[in-house]
XYZ file of C-alpha atoms in Angstrom:
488
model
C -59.362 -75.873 -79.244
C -56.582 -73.814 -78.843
C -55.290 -72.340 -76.047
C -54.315 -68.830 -74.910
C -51.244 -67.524 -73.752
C -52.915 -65.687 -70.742
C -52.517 -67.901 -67.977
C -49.318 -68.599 -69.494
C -47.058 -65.590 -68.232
C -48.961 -65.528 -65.185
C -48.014 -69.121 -63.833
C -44.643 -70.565 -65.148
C -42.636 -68.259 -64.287
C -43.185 -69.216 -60.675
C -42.693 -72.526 -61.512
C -39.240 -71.894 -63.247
C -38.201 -69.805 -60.007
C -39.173 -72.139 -57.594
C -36.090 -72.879 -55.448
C -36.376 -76.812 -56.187
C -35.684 -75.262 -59.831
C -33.127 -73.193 -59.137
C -30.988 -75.860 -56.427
C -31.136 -77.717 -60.151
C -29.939 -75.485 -62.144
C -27.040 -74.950 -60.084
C -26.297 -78.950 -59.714
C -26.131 -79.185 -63.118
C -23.609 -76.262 -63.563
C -21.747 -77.979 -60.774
C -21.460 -80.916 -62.501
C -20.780 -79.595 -65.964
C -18.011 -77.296 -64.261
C -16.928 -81.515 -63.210
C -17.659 -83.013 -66.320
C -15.904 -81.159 -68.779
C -12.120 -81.313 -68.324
C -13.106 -84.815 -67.718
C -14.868 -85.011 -71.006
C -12.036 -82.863 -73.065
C -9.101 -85.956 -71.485
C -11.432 -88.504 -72.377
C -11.069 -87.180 -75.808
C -7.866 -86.482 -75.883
C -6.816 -89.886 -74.153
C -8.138 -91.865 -77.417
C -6.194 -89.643 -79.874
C -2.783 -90.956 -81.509
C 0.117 -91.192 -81.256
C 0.063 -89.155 -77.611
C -3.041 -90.445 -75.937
C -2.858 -92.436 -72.781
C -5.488 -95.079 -73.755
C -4.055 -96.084 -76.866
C -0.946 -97.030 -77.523
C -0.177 -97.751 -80.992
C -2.794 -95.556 -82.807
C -0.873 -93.418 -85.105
C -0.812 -89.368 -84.712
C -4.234 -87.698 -85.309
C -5.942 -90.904 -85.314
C -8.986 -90.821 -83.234
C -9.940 -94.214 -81.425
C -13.497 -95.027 -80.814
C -12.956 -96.353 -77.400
C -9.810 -98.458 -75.792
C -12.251 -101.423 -75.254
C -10.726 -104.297 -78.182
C -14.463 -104.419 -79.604
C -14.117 -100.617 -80.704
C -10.131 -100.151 -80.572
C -10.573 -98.927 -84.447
C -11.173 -95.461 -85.907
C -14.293 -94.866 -87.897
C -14.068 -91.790 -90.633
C -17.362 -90.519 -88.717
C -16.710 -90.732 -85.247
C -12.958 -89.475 -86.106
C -14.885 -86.394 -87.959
C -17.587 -85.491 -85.872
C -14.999 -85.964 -82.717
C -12.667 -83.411 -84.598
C -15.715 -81.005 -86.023
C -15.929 -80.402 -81.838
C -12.168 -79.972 -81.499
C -12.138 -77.917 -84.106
C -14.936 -75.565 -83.034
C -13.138 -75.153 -79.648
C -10.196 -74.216 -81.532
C -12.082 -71.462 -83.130
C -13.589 -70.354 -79.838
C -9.870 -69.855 -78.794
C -8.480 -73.168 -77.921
C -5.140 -72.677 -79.844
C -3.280 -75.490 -78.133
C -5.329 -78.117 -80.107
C -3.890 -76.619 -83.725
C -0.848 -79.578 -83.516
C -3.614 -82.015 -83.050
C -6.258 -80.664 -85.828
C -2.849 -80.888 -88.108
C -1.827 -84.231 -87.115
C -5.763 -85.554 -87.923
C -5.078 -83.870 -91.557
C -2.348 -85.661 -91.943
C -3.569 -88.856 -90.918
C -6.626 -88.653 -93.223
C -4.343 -87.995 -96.355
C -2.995 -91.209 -95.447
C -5.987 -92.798 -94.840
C -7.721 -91.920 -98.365
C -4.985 -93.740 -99.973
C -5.333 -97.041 -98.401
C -6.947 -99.763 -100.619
C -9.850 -101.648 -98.718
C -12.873 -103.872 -99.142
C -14.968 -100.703 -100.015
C -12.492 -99.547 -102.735
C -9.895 -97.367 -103.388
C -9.617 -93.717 -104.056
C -8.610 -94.049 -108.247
C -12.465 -94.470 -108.429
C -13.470 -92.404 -104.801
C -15.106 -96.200 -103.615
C -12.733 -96.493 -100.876
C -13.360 -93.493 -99.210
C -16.630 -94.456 -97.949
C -15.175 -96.996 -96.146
C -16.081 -97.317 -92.495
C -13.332 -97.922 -90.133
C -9.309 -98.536 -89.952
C -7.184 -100.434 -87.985
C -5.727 -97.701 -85.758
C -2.101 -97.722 -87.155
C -3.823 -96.944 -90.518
C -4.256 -99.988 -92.215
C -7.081 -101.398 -94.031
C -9.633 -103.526 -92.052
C -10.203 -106.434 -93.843
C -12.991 -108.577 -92.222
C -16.596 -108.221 -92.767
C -18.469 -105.180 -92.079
C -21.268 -102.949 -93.152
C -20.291 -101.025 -96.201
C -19.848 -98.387 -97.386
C -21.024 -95.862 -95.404
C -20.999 -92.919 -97.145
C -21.525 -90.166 -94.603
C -17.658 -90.184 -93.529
C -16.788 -88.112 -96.696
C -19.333 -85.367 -96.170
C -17.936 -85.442 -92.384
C -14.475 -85.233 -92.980
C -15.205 -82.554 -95.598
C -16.928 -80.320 -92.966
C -14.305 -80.901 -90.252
C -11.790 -79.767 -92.806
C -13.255 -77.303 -94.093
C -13.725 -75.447 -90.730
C -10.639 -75.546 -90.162
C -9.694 -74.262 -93.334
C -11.856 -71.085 -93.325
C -10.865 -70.214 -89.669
C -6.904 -70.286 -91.114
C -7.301 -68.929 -94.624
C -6.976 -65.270 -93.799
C -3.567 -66.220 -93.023
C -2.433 -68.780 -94.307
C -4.126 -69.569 -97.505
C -1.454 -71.084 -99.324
C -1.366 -73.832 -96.679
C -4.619 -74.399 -96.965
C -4.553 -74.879 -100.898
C -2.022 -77.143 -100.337
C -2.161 -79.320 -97.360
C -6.470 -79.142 -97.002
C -7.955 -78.828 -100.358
C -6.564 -81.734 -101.754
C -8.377 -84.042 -98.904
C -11.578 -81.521 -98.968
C -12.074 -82.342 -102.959
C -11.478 -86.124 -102.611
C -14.447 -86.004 -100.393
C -16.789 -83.748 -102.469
C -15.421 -85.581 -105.308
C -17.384 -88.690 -103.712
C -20.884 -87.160 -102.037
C -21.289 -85.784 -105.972
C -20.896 -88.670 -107.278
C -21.848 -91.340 -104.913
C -24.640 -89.234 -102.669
C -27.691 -91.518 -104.457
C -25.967 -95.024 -103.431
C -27.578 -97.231 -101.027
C -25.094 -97.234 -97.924
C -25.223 -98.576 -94.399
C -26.783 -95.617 -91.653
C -24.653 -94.412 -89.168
C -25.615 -97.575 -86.752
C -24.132 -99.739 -89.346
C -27.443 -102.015 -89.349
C -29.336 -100.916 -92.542
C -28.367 -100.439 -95.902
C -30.712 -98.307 -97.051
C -30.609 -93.973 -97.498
C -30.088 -92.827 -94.670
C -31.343 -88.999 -93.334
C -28.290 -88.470 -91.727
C -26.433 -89.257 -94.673
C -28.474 -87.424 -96.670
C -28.133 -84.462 -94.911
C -24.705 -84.280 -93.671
C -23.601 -84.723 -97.864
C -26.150 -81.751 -98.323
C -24.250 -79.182 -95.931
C -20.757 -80.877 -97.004
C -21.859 -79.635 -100.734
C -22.753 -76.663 -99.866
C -20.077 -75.591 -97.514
C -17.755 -77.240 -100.486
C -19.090 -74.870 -103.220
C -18.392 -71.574 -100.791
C -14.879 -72.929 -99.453
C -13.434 -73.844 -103.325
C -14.651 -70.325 -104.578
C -12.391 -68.498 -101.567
C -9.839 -70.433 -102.876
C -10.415 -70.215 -106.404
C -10.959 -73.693 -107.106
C -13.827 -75.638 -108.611
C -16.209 -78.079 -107.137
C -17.910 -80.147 -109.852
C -19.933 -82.455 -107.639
C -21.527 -78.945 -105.547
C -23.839 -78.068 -108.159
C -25.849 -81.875 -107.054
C -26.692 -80.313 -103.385
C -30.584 -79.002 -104.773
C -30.947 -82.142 -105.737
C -30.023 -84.122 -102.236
C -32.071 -81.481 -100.304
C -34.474 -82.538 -102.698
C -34.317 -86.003 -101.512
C -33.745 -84.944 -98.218
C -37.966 -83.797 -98.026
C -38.663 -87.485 -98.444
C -37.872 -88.867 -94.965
C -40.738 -86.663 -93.122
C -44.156 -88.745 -93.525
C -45.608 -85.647 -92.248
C -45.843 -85.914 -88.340
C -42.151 -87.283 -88.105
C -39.142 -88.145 -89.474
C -38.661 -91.779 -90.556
C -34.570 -91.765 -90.709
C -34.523 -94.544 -93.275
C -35.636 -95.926 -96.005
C -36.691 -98.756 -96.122
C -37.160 -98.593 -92.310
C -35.932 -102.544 -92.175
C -38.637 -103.307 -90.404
C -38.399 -100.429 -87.604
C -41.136 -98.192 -87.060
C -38.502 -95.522 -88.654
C -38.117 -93.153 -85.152
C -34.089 -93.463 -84.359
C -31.696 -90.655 -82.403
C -30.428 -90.659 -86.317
C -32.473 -87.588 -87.016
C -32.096 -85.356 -83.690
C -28.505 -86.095 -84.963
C -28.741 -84.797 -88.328
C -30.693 -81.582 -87.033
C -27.141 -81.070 -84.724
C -25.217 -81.213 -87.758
C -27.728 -79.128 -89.923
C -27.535 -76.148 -87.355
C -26.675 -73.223 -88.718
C -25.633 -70.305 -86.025
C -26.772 -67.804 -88.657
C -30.135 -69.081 -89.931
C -32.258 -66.302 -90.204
C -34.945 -68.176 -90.507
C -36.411 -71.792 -88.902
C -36.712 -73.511 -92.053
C -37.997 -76.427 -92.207
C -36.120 -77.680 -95.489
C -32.643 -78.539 -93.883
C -34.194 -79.363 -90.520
C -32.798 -76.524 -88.247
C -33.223 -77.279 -84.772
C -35.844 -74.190 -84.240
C -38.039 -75.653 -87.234
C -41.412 -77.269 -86.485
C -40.671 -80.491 -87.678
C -37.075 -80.723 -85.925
C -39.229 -79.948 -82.739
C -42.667 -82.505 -83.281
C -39.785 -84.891 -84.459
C -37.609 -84.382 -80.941
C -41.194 -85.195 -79.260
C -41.740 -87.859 -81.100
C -38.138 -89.720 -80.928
C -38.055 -88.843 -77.224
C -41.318 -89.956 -75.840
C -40.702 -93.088 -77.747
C -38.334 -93.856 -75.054
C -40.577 -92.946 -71.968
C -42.069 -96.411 -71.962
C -39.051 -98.697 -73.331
C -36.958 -97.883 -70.501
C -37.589 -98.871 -66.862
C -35.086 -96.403 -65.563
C -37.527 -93.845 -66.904
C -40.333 -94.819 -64.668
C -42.369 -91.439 -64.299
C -40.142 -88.950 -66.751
C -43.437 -87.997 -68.363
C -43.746 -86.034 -71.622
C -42.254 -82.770 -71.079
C -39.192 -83.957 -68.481
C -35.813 -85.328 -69.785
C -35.277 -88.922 -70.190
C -32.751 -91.511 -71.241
C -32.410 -91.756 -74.490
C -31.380 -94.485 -76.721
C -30.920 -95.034 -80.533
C -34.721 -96.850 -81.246
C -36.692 -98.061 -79.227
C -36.312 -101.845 -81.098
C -32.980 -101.703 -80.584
C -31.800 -104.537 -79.128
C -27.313 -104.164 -79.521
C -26.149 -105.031 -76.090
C -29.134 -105.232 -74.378
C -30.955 -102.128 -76.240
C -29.951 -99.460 -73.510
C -29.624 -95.519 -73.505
C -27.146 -94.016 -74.717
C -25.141 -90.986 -73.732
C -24.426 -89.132 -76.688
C -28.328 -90.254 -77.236
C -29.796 -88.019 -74.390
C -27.049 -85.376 -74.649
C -28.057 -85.034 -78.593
C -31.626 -84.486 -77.017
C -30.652 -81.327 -75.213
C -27.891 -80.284 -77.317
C -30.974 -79.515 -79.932
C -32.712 -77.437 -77.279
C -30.317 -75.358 -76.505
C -29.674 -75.223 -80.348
C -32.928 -74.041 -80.931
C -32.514 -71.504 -78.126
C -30.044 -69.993 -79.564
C -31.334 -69.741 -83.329
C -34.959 -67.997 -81.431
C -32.822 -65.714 -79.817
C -30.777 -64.446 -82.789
C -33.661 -64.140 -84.880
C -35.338 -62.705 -82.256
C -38.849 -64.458 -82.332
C -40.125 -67.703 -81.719
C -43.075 -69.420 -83.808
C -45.413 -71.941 -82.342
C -47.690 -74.012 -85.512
C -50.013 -76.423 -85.461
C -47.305 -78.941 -86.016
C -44.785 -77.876 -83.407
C -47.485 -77.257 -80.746
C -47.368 -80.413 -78.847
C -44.173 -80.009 -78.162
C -44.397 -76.792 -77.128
C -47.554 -77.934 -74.454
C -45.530 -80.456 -73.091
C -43.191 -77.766 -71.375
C -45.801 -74.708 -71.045
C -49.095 -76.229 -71.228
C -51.156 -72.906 -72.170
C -49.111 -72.482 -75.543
C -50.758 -71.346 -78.054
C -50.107 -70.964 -82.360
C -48.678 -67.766 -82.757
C -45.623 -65.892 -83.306
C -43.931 -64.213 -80.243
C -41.320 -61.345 -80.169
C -38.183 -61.690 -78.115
C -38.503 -59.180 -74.895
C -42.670 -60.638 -74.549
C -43.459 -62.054 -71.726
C -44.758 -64.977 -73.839
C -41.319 -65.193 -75.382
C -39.598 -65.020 -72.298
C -41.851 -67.437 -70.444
C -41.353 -70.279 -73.488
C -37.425 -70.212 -73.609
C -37.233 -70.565 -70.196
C -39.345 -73.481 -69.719
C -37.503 -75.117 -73.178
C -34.046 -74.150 -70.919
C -34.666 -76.105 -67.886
C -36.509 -79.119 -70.430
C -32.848 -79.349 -71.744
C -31.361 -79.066 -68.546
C -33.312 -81.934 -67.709
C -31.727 -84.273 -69.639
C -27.827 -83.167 -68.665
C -29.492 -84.083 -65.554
C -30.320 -87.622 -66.522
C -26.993 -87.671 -67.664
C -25.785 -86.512 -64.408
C -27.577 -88.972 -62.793
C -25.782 -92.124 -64.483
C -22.707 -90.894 -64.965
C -20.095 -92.921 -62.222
C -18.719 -90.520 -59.779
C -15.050 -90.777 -61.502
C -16.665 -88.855 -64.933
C -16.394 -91.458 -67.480
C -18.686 -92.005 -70.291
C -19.732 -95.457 -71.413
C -21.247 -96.139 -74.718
C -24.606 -96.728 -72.831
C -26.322 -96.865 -69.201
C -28.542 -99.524 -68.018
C -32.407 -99.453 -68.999
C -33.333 -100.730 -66.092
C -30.569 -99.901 -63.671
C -29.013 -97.035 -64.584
C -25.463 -98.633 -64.366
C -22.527 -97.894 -67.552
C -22.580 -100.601 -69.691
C -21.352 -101.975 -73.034
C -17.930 -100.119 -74.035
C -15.967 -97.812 -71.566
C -14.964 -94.532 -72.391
C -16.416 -93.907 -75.992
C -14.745 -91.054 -77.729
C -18.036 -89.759 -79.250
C -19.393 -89.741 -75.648
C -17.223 -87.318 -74.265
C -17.576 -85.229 -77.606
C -21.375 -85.192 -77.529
C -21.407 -83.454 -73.548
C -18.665 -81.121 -75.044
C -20.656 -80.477 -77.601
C -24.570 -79.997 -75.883
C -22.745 -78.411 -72.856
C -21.026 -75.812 -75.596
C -23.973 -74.727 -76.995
C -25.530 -74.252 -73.633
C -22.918 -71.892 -72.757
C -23.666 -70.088 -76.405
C -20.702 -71.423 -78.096
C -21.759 -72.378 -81.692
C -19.923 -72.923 -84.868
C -20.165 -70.945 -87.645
C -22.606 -70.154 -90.160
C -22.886 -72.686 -92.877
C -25.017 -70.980 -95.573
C -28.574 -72.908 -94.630
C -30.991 -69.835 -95.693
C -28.869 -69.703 -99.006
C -29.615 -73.434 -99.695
C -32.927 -74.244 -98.484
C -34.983 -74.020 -102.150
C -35.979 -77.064 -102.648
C -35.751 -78.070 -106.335
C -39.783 -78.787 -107.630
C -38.749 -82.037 -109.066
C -36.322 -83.988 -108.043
C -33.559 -85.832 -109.899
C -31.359 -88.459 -108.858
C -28.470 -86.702 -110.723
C -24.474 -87.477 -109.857
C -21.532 -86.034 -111.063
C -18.473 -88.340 -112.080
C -15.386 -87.379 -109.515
C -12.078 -87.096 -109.841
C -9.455 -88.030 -107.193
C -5.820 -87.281 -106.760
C -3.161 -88.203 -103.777
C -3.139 -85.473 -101.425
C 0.428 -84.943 -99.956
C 0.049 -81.931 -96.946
C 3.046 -80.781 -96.686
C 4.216 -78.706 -93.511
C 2.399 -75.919 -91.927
């Protein structure tokens, strides 16, 4: 039976101002106040030619970490690191511009570069996975292709692009299209391809893939009409949405297929809904897997409490507290231990969601999403709730310090100098595996961001979220050219 919202209003709130609860809250700012410039050199220490950690990587490359095992550069890691950079640049951060320029330039380079995936005469080689970092083609064996560094790339680019192209449009035409249709070039005609996931373990379809070549599409269709171009491969984004339905089984998402064995939970899909999030949904839709929706929420539940009894260091972080989190729970890479960006990505789609309730000023509890919802305000109910109502008010701030509670796990394990390992212990808490992992320090930029309010801009979800009512595996041949940016 359901429950009301009566006793609701009348008891968290005391709960939330309790001063344990608010000596946390201001911990955590404390440390974030810490953490950040910490976080932003991190970054900026594994960036070429200019950062202290890597000698040798060439300008605008991004290096995954300085340890030898990871002193590469992955297309996704180097694109979701720059999607960040580039956000903060919008926000007002105009000293990064050289560097957002000098990762343009690099990536021209890069899509020319014949490797084991391909070349770009045919798009093939632009799903390739990682580089040497002076920009040569790794050549030993590896899991390939992966085909969500395109769609990446594309979006990185093409934020950049749109936050310039009032100005400078004729730079943009010359020195980021060129790049930005390779790429759409490729999801359109590549997007139904088998490709390794994002963990480079299964080849399979991946729902981060999936839905990272969706919003690449559509983003792609918007950004080549501004500048008058055309986008051939744009018109296949109904049709990967389409496919996109197929990875919920109806309580969850299961983030590939075939699962490889797995029981298909995996960080993979809090990540996608952190990509998918669209500052100006006007609605939680369900369809593209915005971080308000009810299945991005009874999925978060699901991934997250899968971790609750796989870690030791988790002891009595009970359903509705923040916990380590890793990739999936059979993981077993180095020991099968949390991950940062893992338990940042957890909070980051709180305070996501937070945001999209607050700008569309209500916030919907169903059937599906009410677990969650119990596990942070136990006398939840089904129902919709204005913003201003004490049942709104009483909600968000119970979902606010749930997120806060895992910056504070985060806190807790991070050594007192500020740098971010790959992972933590699962039993002991300590850093392990590599040292100072370039999409760590991007993911606490990121969650901590969006905790502040700072979001990127709209992508166009509400405009793209009709699913198609059959679905078609449908491609689109590319074509590919050299790009050759010139100066800016």
């Amino acid at each position: 039976m359901l429950r009301t919202l009566v006793g609701l209003s009348a008891v968290l709130p005391a709960v939330l101002a309790s001063p344990y609860q608010h000596q946390k809250r201001a911990d955590i700012d404390a440390f974030i106040e810490k953490e950040n410039p910490i976080a932003r050199q991190g970054i900026l220490n594994n960036i070429g030619a200019d950062g202290k950690l890597v000698p040798g990587a060439g300008a605008g490359i991004v290096v995954a970490s300085p340890s030898e095992e990871y002193l590469y550069t992955w297309t996704r890691d180097a694109a979701l690191t720059f999607l960040d950079l580039i956000h903060e640049f919008i926000e007002g951060d105009k000293d990064l511009e050289p560097l957002i320029q000098q990762y343009i330039t690099g990536q021209a380079k890069l899509q020319t570069v014949a490797n084991p995936s391909g070349s770009l005469e045919d798009g093939a080689g632009l799903a390739e996975p990682k580089f040497n970092i002076d920009s040569t083609a790794f050549e030993e064996e590896w899991g390939r292709p992966q085909r969500d560094g395109p769609a990446l790339r594309a979006q990185a680019l093409i934020a950049y692009g749109n936050s310039i192209l009032e100005d400078k449009k004729e730079k943009v035409v010359q020195n980021i299209w060129p790049l930005v249709s390779n790429d759409l070039s490729y999801v359109g005609q590549y997007w139904n391809g088998e490709g390794f996931d994002l963990w480079e373990e299964v080849n399979a379809t991946s729902v981060f893939t999936i839905s990272v070549q969706h919003k690449a599409l559509v983003e792609g269709a918007a950004f080549a009409k501004a500048l008058g171009k055309e986008c051939a491969g744009c018109k296949v984004a109904p049709q990967i949405l389409c496919r996109l339905q197929e990875f919920w089984d109806g309580k969850q998402i299961i983030s590939n297929q075939p699962s490889n064995g797995r029981g298909g939970l995996d960080l993979a899909s809090i990540l996608t809904s952190l990509n998918a999030f669209d500052s100006g949904a006007k609605t939680c839709d369900d369809e593209t897997l915005q971080p308000c929706s009810a299945r991005a929420l009874a999925n978060h539940k699901a991934v997250v409490d899968s971790f609750r009894d796989t870690y030791g260091i988790n002891g009595d972080r009970k359903a509705g507290k923040g916990a380590a989190v890793g990739r999936y729970k059979e993981d077993t890479y180095q020991g099968g231990n949390p991950w940062y960006l893992g338990t940042t990505a957890a909070a980051e789609l709180l305070y996501d969601a937070l945001y999209q309730w607050d700008k569309q000023g209500t916030l919907e509890v169903t059937d599906l999403s009410l677990p969650f919802f119990n596990d942070v305000a136990p006398d939840a109910a089904v129902g919709k709730f204005e913003k201003g109502s004490d049942e709104y008010k009483t909600i968000t701030e119970a979902i606010k310090a749930y997120a806060d509670d895992f910056i504070a796990v985060v806190q807790e394990y991070t050594p007192e100098n500020g740098g971010l390992n790959e992972q933590y212990g699962r039993d002991d808490g300590q850093p392990t595996s590599v040292e100072n992992l370039t999409w760590s320090f991007a993911a606490f930029r990121s969650a901590v961001a969006r905790r502040a309010g700072n979001v990127p801009p709209a992508w166009g979800s509400d405009s793209s979220a009709s699913v198609p009512s059959e679905c078609s595996g449908d491609t689109v041949p590319g074509e590919y050219a050299e790009p050759k940016p010139g100066d800016w």
